[in-house]
Short mmCIF file of C-alpha atoms and ligand atoms in Angstrom, two decimals:
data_model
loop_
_atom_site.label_atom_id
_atom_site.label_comp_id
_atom_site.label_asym_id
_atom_site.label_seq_id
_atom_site.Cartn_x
_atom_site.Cartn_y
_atom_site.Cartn_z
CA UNK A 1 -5.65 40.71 11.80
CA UNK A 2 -4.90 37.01 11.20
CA UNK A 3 -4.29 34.96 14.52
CA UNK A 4 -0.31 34.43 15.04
CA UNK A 5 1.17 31.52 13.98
CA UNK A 6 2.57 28.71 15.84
CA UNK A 7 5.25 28.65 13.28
CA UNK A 8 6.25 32.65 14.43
CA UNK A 9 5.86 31.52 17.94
CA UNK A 10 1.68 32.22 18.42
CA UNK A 11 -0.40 29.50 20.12
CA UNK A 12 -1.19 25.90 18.65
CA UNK A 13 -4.23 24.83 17.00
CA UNK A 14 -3.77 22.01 19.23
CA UNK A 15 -1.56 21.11 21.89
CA UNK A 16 -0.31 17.19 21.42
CA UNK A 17 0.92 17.04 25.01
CA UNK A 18 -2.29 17.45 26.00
CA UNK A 19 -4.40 16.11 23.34
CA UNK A 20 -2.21 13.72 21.15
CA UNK A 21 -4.16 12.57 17.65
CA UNK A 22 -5.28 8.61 17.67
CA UNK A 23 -2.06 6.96 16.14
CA UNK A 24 -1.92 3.64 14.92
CA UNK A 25 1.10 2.63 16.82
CA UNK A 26 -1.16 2.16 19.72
CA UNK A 27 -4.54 1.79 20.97
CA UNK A 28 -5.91 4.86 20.48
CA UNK A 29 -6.01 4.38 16.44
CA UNK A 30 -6.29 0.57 16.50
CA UNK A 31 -9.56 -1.88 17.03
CA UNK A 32 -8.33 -4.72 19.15
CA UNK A 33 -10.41 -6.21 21.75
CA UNK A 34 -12.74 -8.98 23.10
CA UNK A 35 -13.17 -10.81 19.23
CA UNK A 36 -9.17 -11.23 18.59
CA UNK A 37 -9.23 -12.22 22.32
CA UNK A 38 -11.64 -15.25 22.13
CA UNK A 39 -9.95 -16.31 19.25
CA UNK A 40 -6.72 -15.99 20.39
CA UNK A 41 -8.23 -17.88 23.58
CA UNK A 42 -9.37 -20.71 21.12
CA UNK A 43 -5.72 -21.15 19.64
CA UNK A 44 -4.31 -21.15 23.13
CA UNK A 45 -6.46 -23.98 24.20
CA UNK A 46 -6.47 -26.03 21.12
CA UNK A 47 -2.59 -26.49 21.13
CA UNK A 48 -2.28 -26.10 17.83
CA UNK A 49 -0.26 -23.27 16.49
CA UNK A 50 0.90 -24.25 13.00
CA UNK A 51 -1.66 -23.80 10.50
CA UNK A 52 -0.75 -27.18 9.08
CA UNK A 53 -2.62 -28.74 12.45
CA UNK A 54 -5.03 -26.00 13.11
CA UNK A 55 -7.96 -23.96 11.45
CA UNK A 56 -7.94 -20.33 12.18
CA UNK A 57 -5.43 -19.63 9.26
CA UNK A 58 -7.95 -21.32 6.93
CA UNK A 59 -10.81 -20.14 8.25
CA UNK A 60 -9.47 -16.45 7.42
CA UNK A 61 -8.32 -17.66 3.96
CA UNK A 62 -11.69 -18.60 3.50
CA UNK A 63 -13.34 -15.69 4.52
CA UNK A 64 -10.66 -13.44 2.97
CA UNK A 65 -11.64 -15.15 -0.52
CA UNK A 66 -14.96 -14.80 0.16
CA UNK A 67 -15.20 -11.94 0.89
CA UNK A 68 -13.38 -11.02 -2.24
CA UNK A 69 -15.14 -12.98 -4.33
CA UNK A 70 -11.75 -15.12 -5.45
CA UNK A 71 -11.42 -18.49 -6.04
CA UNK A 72 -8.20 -19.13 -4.00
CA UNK A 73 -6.42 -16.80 -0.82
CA UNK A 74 -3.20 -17.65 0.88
CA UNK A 75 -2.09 -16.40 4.35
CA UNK A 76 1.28 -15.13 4.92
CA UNK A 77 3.77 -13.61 7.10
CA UNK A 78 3.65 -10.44 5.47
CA UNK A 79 3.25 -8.28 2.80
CA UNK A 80 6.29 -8.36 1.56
CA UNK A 81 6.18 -12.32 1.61
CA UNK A 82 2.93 -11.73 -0.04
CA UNK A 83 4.28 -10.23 -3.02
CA UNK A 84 7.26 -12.64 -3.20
CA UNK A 85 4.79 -15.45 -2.86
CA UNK A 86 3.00 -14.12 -6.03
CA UNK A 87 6.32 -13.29 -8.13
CA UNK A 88 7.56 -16.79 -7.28
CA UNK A 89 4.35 -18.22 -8.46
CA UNK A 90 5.33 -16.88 -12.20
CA UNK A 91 8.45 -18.87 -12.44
CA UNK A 92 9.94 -15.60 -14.46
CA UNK A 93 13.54 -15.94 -16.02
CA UNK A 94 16.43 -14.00 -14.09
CA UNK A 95 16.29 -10.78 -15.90
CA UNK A 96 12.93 -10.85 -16.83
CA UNK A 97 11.66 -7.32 -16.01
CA UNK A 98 8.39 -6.24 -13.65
CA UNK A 99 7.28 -2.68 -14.04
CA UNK A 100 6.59 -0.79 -10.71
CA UNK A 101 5.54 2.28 -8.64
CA UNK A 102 8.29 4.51 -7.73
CA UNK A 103 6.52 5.32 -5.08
CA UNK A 104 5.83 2.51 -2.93
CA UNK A 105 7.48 0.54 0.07
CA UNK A 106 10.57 -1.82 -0.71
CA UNK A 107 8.63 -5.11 0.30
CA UNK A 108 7.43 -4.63 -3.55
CA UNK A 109 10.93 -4.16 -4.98
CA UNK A 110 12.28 -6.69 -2.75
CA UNK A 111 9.87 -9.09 -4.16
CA UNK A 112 10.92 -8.36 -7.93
CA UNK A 113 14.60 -9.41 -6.74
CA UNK A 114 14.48 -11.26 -4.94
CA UNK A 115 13.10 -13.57 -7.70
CA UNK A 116 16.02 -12.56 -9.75
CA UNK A 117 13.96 -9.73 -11.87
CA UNK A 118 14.39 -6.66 -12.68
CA UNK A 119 12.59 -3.59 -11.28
CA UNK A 120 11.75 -0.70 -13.78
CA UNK A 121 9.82 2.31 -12.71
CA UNK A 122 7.25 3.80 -14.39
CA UNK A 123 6.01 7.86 -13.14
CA UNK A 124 2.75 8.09 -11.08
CA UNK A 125 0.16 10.84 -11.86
CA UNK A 126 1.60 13.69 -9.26
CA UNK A 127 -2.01 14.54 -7.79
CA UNK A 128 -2.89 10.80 -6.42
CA UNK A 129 0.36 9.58 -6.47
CA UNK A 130 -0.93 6.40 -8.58
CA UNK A 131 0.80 4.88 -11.96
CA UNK A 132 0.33 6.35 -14.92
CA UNK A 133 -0.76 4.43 -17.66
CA UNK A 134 1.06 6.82 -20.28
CA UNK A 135 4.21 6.14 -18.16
CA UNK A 136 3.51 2.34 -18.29
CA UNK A 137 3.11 2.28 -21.58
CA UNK A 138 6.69 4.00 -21.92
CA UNK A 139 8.53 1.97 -20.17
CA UNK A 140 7.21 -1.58 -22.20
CA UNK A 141 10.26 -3.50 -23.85
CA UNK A 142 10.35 -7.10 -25.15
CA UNK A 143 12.06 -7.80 -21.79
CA UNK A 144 8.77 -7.01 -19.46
CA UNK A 145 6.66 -9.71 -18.36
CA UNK A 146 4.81 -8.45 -15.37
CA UNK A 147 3.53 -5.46 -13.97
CA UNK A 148 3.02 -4.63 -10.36
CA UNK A 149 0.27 -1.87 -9.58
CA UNK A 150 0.39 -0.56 -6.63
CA UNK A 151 -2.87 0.99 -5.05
CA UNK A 152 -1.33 3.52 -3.07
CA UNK A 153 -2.63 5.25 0.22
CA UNK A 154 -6.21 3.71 -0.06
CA UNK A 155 -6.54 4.49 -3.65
CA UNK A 156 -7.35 2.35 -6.62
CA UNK A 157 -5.04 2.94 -9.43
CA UNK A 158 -7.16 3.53 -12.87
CA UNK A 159 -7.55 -0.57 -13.90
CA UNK A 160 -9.44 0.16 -17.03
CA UNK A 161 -6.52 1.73 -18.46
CA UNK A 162 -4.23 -1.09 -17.02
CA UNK A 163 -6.04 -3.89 -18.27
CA UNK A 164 -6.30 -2.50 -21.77
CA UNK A 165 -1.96 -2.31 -21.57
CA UNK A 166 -1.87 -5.54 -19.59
CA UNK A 167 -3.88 -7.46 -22.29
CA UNK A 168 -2.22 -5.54 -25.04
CA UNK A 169 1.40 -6.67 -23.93
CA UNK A 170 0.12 -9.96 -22.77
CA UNK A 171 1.84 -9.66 -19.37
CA UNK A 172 1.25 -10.88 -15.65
CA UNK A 173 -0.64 -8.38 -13.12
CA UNK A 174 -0.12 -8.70 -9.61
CA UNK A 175 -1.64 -6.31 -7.64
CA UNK A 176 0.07 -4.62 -4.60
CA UNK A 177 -2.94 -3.62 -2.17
CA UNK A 178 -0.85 -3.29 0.66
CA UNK A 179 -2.21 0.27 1.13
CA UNK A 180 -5.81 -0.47 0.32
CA UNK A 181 -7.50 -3.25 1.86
CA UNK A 182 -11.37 -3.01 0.04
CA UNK A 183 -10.73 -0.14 -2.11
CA UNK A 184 -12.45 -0.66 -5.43
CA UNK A 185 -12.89 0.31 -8.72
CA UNK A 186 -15.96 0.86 -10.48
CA UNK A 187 -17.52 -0.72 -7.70
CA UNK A 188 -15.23 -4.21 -8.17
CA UNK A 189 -12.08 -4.84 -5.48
CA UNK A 190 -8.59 -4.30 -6.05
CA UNK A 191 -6.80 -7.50 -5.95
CA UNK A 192 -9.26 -9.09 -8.33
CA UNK A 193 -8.19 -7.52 -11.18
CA UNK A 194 -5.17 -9.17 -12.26
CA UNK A 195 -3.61 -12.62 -11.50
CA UNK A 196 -2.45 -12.24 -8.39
CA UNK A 197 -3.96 -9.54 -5.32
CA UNK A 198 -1.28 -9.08 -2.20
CA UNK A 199 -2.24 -7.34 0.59
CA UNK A 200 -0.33 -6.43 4.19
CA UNK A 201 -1.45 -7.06 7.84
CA UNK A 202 1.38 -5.33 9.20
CA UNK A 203 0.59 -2.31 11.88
CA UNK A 204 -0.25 0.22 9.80
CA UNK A 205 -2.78 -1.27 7.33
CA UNK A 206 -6.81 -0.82 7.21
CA UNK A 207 -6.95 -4.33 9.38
CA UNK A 208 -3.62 -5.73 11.32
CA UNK A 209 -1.62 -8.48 12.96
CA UNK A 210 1.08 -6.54 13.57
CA UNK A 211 3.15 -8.38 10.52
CA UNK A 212 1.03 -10.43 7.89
CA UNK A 213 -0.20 -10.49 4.48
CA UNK A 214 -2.78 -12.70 1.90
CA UNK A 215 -2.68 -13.13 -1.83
CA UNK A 216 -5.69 -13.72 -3.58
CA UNK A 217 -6.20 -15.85 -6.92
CA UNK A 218 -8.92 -16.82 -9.43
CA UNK A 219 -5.87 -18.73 -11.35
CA UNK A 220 -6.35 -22.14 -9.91
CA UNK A 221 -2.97 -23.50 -11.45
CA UNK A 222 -1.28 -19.66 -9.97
CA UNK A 223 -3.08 -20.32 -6.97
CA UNK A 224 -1.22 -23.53 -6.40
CA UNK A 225 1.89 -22.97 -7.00
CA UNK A 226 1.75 -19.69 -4.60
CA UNK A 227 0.52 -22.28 -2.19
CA UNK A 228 3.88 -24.22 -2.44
CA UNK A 229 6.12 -21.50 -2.80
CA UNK A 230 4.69 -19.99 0.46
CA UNK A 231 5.78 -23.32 2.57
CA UNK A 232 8.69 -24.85 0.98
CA UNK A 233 7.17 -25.84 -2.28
CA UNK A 234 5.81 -28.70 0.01
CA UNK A 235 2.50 -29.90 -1.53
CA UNK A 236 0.48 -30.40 1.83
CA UNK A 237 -3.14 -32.32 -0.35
CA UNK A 238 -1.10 -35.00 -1.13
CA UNK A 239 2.10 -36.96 -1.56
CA UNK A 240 3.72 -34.08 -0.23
CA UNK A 241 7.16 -33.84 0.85
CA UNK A 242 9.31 -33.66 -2.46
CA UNK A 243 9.19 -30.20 -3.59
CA UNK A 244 10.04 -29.86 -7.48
CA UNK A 245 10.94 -26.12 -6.88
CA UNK A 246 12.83 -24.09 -3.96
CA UNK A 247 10.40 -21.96 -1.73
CA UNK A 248 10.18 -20.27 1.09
CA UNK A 249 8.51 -20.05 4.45
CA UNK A 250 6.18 -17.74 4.45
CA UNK A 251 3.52 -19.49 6.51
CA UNK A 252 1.17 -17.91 9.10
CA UNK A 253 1.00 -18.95 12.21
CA UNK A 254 -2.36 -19.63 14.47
CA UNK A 255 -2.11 -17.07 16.45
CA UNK A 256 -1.98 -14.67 13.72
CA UNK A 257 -4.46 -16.23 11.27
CA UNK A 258 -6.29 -15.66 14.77
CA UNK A 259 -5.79 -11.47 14.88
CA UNK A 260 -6.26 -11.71 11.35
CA UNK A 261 -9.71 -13.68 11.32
CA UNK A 262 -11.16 -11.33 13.90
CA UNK A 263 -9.77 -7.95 12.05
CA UNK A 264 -11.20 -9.16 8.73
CA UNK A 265 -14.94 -9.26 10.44
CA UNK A 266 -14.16 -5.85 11.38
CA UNK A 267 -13.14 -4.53 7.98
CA UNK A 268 -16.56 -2.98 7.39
CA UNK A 269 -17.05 -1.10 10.28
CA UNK A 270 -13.35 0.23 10.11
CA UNK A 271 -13.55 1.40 6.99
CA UNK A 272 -16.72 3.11 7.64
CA UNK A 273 -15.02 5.21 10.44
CA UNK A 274 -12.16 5.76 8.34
CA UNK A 275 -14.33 7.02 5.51
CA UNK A 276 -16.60 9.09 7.21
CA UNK A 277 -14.42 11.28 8.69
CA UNK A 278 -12.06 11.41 6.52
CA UNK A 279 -15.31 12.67 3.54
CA UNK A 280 -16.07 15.44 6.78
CA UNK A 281 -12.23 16.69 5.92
CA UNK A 282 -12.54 16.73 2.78
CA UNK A 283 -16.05 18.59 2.92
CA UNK A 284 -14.86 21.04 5.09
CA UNK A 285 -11.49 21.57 3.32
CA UNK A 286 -13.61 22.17 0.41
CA UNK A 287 -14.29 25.40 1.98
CA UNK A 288 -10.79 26.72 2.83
CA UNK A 289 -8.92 28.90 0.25
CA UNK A 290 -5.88 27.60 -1.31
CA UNK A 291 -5.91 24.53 0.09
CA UNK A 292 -7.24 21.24 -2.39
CA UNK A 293 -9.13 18.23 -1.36
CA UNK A 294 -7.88 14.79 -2.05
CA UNK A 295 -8.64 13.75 -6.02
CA UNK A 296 -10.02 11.16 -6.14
CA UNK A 297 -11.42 9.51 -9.74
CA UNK A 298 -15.08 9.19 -9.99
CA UNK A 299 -14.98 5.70 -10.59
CA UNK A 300 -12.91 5.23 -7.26
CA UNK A 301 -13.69 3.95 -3.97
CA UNK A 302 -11.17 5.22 -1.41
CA UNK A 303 -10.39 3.46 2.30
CA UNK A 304 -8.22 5.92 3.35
CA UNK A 305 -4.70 4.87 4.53
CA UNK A 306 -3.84 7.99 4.56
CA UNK A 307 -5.36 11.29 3.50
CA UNK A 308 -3.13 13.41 0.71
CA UNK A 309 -4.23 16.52 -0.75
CA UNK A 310 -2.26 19.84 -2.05
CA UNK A 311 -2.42 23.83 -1.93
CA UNK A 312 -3.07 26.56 -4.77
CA UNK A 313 0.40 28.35 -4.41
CA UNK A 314 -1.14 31.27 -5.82
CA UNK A 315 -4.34 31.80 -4.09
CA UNK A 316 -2.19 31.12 -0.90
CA UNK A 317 0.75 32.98 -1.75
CA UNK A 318 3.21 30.58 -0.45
CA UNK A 319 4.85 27.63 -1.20
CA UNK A 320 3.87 24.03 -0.40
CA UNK A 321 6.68 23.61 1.95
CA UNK A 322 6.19 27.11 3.95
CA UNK A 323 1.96 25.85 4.07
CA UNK A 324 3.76 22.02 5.49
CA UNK A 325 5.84 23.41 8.03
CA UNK A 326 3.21 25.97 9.43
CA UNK A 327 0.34 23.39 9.81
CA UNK A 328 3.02 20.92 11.10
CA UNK A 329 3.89 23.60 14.04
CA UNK A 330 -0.08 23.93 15.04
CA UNK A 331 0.24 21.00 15.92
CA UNK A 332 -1.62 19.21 12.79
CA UNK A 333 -0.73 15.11 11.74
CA UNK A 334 1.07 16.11 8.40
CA UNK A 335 3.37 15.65 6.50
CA UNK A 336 4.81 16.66 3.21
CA UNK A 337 4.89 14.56 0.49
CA UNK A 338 5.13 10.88 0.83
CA UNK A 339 7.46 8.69 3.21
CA UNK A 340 10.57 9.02 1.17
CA UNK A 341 10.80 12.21 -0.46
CA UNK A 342 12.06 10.80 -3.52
CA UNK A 343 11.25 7.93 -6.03
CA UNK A 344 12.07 5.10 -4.10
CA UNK A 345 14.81 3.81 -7.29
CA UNK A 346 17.01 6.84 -5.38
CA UNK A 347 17.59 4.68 -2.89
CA UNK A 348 21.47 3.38 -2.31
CA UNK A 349 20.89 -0.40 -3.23
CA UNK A 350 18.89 0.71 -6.96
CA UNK A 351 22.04 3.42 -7.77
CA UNK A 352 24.63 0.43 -6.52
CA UNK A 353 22.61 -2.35 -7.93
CA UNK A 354 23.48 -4.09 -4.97
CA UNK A 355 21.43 -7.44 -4.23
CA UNK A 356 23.59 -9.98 -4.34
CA UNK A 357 27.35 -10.54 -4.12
CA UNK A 358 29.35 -7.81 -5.48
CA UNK A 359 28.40 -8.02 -9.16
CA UNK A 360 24.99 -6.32 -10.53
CA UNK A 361 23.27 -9.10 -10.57
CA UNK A 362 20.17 -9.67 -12.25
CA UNK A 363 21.09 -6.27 -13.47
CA UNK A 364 24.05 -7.31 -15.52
CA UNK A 365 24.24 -9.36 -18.88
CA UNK A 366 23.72 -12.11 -19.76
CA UNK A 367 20.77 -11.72 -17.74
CA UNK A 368 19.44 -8.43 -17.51
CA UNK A 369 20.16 -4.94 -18.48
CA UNK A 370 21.29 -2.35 -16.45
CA UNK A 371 18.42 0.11 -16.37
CA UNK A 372 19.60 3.86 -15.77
CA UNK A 373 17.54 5.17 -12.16
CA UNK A 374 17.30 8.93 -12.44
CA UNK A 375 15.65 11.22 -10.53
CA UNK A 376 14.88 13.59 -13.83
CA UNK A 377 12.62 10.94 -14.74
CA UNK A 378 9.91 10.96 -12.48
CA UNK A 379 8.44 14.64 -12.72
CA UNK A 380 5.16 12.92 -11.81
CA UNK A 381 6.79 11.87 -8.47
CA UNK A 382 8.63 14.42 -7.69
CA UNK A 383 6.20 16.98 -7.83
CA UNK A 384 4.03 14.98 -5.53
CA UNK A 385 6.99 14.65 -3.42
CA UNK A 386 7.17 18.51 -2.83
CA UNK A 387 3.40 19.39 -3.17
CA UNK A 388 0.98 17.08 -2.09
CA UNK A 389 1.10 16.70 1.84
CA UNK A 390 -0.20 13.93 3.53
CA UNK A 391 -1.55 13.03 6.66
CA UNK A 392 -1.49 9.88 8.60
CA UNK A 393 -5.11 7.96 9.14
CA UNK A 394 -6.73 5.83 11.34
CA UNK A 395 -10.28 4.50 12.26
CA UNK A 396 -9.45 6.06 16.27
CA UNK A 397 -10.28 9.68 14.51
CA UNK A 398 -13.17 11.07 15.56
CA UNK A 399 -15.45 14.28 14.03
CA UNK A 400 -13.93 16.13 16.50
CA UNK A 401 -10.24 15.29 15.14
CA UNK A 402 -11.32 15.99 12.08
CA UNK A 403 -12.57 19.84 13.07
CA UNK A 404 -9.65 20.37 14.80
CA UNK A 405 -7.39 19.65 11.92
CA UNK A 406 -9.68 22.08 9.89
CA UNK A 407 -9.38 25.04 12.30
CA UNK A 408 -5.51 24.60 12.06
CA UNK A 409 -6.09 24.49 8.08
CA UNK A 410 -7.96 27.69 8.21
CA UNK A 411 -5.68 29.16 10.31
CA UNK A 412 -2.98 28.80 8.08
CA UNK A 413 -4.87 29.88 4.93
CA UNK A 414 -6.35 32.84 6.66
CA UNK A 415 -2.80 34.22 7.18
CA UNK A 416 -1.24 33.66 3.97
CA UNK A 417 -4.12 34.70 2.06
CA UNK A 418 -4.93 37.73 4.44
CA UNK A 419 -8.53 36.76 4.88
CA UNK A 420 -8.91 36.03 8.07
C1 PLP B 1 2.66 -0.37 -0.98
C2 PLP B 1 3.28 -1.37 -0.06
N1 PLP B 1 3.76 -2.52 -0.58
C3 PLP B 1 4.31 -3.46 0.20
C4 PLP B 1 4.39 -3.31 1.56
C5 PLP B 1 5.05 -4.37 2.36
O1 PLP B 1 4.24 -4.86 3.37
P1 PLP B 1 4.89 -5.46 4.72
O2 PLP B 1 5.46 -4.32 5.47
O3 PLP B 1 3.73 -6.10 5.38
O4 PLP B 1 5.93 -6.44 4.31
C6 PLP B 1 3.87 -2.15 2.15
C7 PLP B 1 3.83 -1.91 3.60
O5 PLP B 1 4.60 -1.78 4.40
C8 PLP B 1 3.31 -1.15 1.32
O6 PLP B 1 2.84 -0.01 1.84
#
């Protein structure tokens, strides 16, 4: 007979009260000690905070670009500002029109208005949850200037394909990395690819300060204007203080650029943790009926944000959302399908086209158009959104995490599939 469930009121795989999984809100799923400390120490002592007087927030630009192999970086206050700072760099024309993920966090939409554009959604392949090029392709009008990729969940998306469309329709690349801090493809990192790479520092992400971003360049002309736009279009080399354009502030602060500098060195062995045990789940989730590993493409290196893979409804015999709730109730980290459970153009301020004022604005002529947001056409997304569950990530879990998560996995399949 297969064990009771937790979900029909057996015992738990695992008991959180007692054994709660490494989370990254805390400690327990973070890597924070002596090295942010000393230079956090350092900042303290020198007195200089701003990055305009000190050298922390340079010194991780430098290593940042380095370390990336690009020509120029620029520290932010997040990844949101990131992504702004990148948009603004491209001096587009209100209306112009960037296609996106619809699945992805607003700090990328917000940074597509809020530089008067507008956002148009192309579907994401439903198994990694990453664009499609097809869908791309699709959505291509002699309005689009940019596109905005978004590497989603530790995941590169497939760049061979979007280069090919990107030099095709001559447009702008920036590349949303948020989610995927040294993930590469075909061996090269995201955020190289196109002209601009953003990523996020904010608690979540591979490395953190808590809130913070970067955007990487090889464009040296891009490069500089990001620079400005990310402190008040103020040209700090020279002359300086008569901006020819309005920016914002998106500057970094010392004490940040110190977390930041210290997480960065880290990056290596974090991801290694991540990776290793999140290739055990995998391996042993290989091994349980009905229930799929994570696809990943072979020419994809994954860092592991989070971990999403799906079920065989038929060799279970149930659906994803009966699987979800009964691996949920042992006690397991998941979730199903991604944060929002819908493509994020659902969302009340895409169906209002509210962003500024009362009008539509830049979704109304003689600016832009109004694009139509329905949910009917995202199948892609949606599908993810009900079968592909997730769970969250962090470099705190350890092999023995990782085999309790499978013994709740097994649990579950044994019971459906009556193999136990
Ligand atoms: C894909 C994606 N883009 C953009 C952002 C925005 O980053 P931040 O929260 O640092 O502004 C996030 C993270 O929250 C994200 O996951």
């Amino acid at each position: 007979m297969p064990e009771e469930l937790a979900v029909n009121g057996g015992p738990k795989t695992r008991d959180t009260s007692v054994k709660p999984w490494p989370t990254i809100a805390d400690a327990s799923g973070r890597d924070f000690g002596e090295e942010e400390m000393e230079l956090l120490r350092q900042v303290i002592e020198s007195g200089s905070l701003g990055y305009q007087y000190g050298s922390m927030v340079r010194q991780f630009e430098t290593e940042f670009a380095q370390r990336h192999g690009s020509r120029h970086a620029c520290a932010v206050s997040s990844g949101t500002a990131a992504l702004h700072t990148a948009m603004g760099a491209l001096h587009l024309e209100p209306g112009d029109e960037v296609i996106t993920s619809p699945v992805t966090d607003m700090g990328s939409i917000i940074a597509i208005v809020q530089c008067n554009c507008v956002p148009v959604f192309a579907d994401v392949e439903p198994l990694t949850m990453l664009l499609d090029p097809d869908s791309i392709r699709a959505q291509i009008t002699d309005r689009t200037r940019a596109l905005m990729v978004v590497h989603s969940l530790g995941q590169p998306c497939n760049m061979d394909e979007i280069m090919r469309i990107v030099e095709e329709h001559d447009l702008y690349l920036i590349e949303d990395c948020a989610q995927s801090h040294d993930a590469k493809w075909d061996g090269r990192d995201v955020g190289t690819f196109g002209h601009f790479g953003c990523f996020s520092l904010q608690q979540s992400k591979q490395i953190t300060t808590g809130d913070g971003g970067i955007v990487v360049s090889d464009d040296d002309d891009l490069a500089d204007e990001a620079y400005r736009f990310h402190d008040k279009y103020y040209d700090r080399s020279g002359e300086g203080r008569k901006p020819e354009r309005i920016g914002m502030n998106y500057r970094m602060s010392e004490l940040v650029g110190a977390v930041a500098l210290a997480q960065l060195r880290k990056l290596d062995g974090i991801i290694e943790r991540r990776a290793e045990r999140a290739e055990a789940l995998m391996a042993g989730i290989e091994e349980i009926p009905g229930v799929n590993p994570a696809t990943v493409h072979p020419k994809a290196t994954h860092t592991w944000w989070r971990v999403a893979c799906t079920i065989d409804e038929d060799v279970l015999g149930c659906d994803a959302a009966t699987f979800t709730r009964a691996v949920i109730a042992e006690g397991l980290p998941l979730r199903q399908g991604a944060a929002r459970g819908e493509p994020i153009c659902m969302l009340p301020a895409f169906q209002d086209y509210a962003a500024y004022g009362t009008g539509d604005f830049p979704w109304e002529p003689p600016y832009g158009r109004r694009v139509d947001y329905r949910r009917e056409d995202y199948p892609g997304t949606n599908w993810a959104m009900e079968n592909v569950w997730t769970a969250s990530w962090n470099e705190g879990y350890t092999l023995e995490d990782v085999e309790d998560i499978l013994r709740g996995l097994r649990k579950v399949s044994a019971y459906y599939t009556g193999r136990a």
